[in-house]
Amino acid sequence: MADGSDTTLTAEQTAGDPAPHGLVAGLKSFAAGHGGAKAVIEYVGKRGARIVLVGSDGEWGDQFAEDTVTAREACAKAGVTVENAWERELMDQMRPSNDLWRSMARRTMAR
């Protein structure tokens, strides 16, 4: 794994406060609205951890947590499976919206 991945820092972190209820509720809500979900947790420095959710229907979204430990606890409480990395099957399942494609094109054209 690359430096800064969630597995690199998880061993150094200790479990602190339990996962916030709002985070767990958000994860449960996404999973329920999209026929289940899988998650990939990404360490994003001082900001914490990003939980990228991919629904069974191909829709995706994200949530933020204080750290990777909190993110994993929240996913466990919400019943969302955490993948260790971006596997091909998970990437193939994602279906970006047309709005996302347009926004990515604008960013590329602006450079």
CSV table of C-alpha atoms in Angstrom, one decimal:
chain,number,residue,atom,x,y,z
A,1,MET,CA,0.0,0.0,0.0
A,2,ALA,CA,1.1,3.6,-0.6
A,3,ASP,CA,2.1,5.8,2.3
A,4,GLY,CA,-0.8,7.3,4.0
A,5,SER,CA,-3.2,4.5,3.3
A,6,ASP,CA,-5.7,3.5,6.0
A,7,THR,CA,-3.8,0.3,6.8
A,8,THR,CA,-0.6,2.2,7.4
A,9,LEU,CA,-1.9,4.3,10.2
A,10,THR,CA,-4.6,2.0,11.8
A,11,ALA,CA,-2.0,0.1,13.8
A,12,GLU,CA,-0.8,3.3,15.4
A,13,GLN,CA,-4.2,4.5,16.4
A,14,THR,CA,-6.2,3.4,19.4
A,15,ALA,CA,-9.9,3.2,19.6
A,16,GLY,CA,-11.2,6.3,21.2
A,17,ASP,CA,-14.8,7.5,21.2
A,18,PRO,CA,-17.4,5.3,19.6
A,19,ALA,CA,-18.5,6.1,16.1
A,20,PRO,CA,-20.9,9.1,16.0
A,21,HIS,CA,-24.5,8.1,15.6
A,22,GLY,CA,-25.0,10.5,12.6
A,23,LEU,CA,-22.3,8.8,10.7
A,24,VAL,CA,-23.7,5.4,11.3
A,25,ALA,CA,-27.2,6.6,10.4
A,26,GLY,CA,-25.8,8.1,7.2
A,27,LEU,CA,-24.1,4.8,6.2
A,28,LYS,CA,-27.3,2.8,7.0
A,29,SER,CA,-29.4,5.2,5.0
A,30,PHE,CA,-27.2,5.0,1.9
A,31,ALA,CA,-27.0,1.2,2.1
A,32,ALA,CA,-30.8,0.9,2.5
A,33,GLY,CA,-31.5,3.3,-0.4
A,34,HIS,CA,-29.2,1.5,-2.8
A,35,GLY,CA,-29.8,-2.2,-2.1
A,36,GLY,CA,-26.7,-2.6,0.1
A,37,ALA,CA,-23.3,-1.1,-0.1
A,38,LYS,CA,-19.6,-1.7,0.1
A,39,ALA,CA,-17.0,0.8,1.4
A,40,VAL,CA,-13.4,1.7,0.9
A,41,ILE,CA,-11.8,3.8,3.6
A,42,GLU,CA,-9.2,6.3,2.6
A,43,TYR,CA,-6.9,8.2,5.0
A,44,VAL,CA,-6.9,11.9,4.1
A,45,GLY,CA,-4.4,13.4,6.6
A,46,LYS,CA,-5.5,15.8,9.3
A,47,ARG,CA,-9.0,15.9,7.9
A,48,GLY,CA,-9.5,12.2,9.0
A,49,ALA,CA,-10.8,9.4,6.8
A,50,ARG,CA,-13.1,9.4,3.8
A,51,ILE,CA,-15.6,6.5,3.5
A,52,VAL,CA,-16.4,6.0,-0.1
A,53,LEU,CA,-19.7,4.0,-0.4
A,54,VAL,CA,-20.6,2.0,-3.6
A,55,GLY,CA,-24.2,0.9,-3.7
A,56,SER,CA,-25.4,-2.4,-5.3
A,57,ASP,CA,-27.1,-0.3,-7.9
A,58,GLY,CA,-23.8,1.4,-8.9
A,59,GLU,CA,-24.5,4.8,-7.2
A,60,TRP,CA,-21.8,6.1,-4.9
A,61,GLY,CA,-21.3,8.6,-2.2
A,62,ASP,CA,-19.0,9.4,0.6
A,63,GLN,CA,-18.9,10.3,4.3
A,64,PHE,CA,-16.1,11.6,6.5
A,65,ALA,CA,-14.9,10.3,9.9
A,66,GLU,CA,-12.4,11.6,12.4
A,67,ASP,CA,-10.0,8.7,11.7
A,68,THR,CA,-9.8,5.3,10.1
A,69,VAL,CA,-10.7,3.5,13.4
A,70,THR,CA,-13.9,5.5,13.7
A,71,ALA,CA,-14.7,4.9,10.0
A,72,ARG,CA,-14.3,1.1,10.4
A,73,GLU,CA,-16.4,1.1,13.6
A,74,ALA,CA,-19.1,3.1,11.9
A,75,CYS,CA,-19.1,0.7,8.9
A,76,ALA,CA,-19.3,-2.3,11.2
A,77,LYS,CA,-22.2,-0.9,13.1
A,78,ALA,CA,-24.0,0.1,9.9
A,79,GLY,CA,-23.5,-3.4,8.4
A,80,VAL,CA,-21.5,-2.1,5.5
A,81,THR,CA,-18.7,-4.3,4.2
A,82,VAL,CA,-15.3,-2.6,4.1
A,83,GLU,CA,-13.0,-3.5,1.1
A,84,ASN,CA,-9.3,-3.3,1.7
A,85,ALA,CA,-8.6,-1.6,-1.6
A,86,TRP,CA,-10.2,-0.5,-4.9
A,87,GLU,CA,-10.7,-3.9,-6.5
A,88,ARG,CA,-11.6,-4.2,-10.2
A,89,GLU,CA,-15.0,-5.7,-9.4
A,90,LEU,CA,-15.9,-2.8,-7.2
A,91,MET,CA,-14.7,-0.2,-9.7
A,92,ASP,CA,-16.7,-1.9,-12.5
A,93,GLN,CA,-19.8,-1.7,-10.3
A,94,MET,CA,-19.6,2.1,-10.0
A,95,ARG,CA,-21.8,4.1,-12.3
A,96,PRO,CA,-20.8,7.8,-12.3
A,97,SER,CA,-23.7,10.2,-13.2
A,98,ASN,CA,-23.6,12.5,-16.2
A,99,ASP,CA,-23.3,15.5,-13.9
A,100,LEU,CA,-20.1,14.0,-12.5
A,101,TRP,CA,-18.6,13.4,-16.0
A,102,ARG,CA,-19.4,17.0,-16.9
A,103,SER,CA,-17.8,18.4,-13.8
A,104,MET,CA,-14.7,16.3,-14.3
A,105,ALA,CA,-14.5,17.6,-17.9
A,106,ARG,CA,-14.7,21.2,-16.8
A,107,ARG,CA,-11.9,20.7,-14.4
A,108,THR,CA,-9.7,19.2,-17.1
A,109,MET,CA,-10.5,21.9,-19.6
A,110,ALA,CA,-9.7,24.6,-17.0
A,111,ARG,CA,-6.1,23.5,-16.7
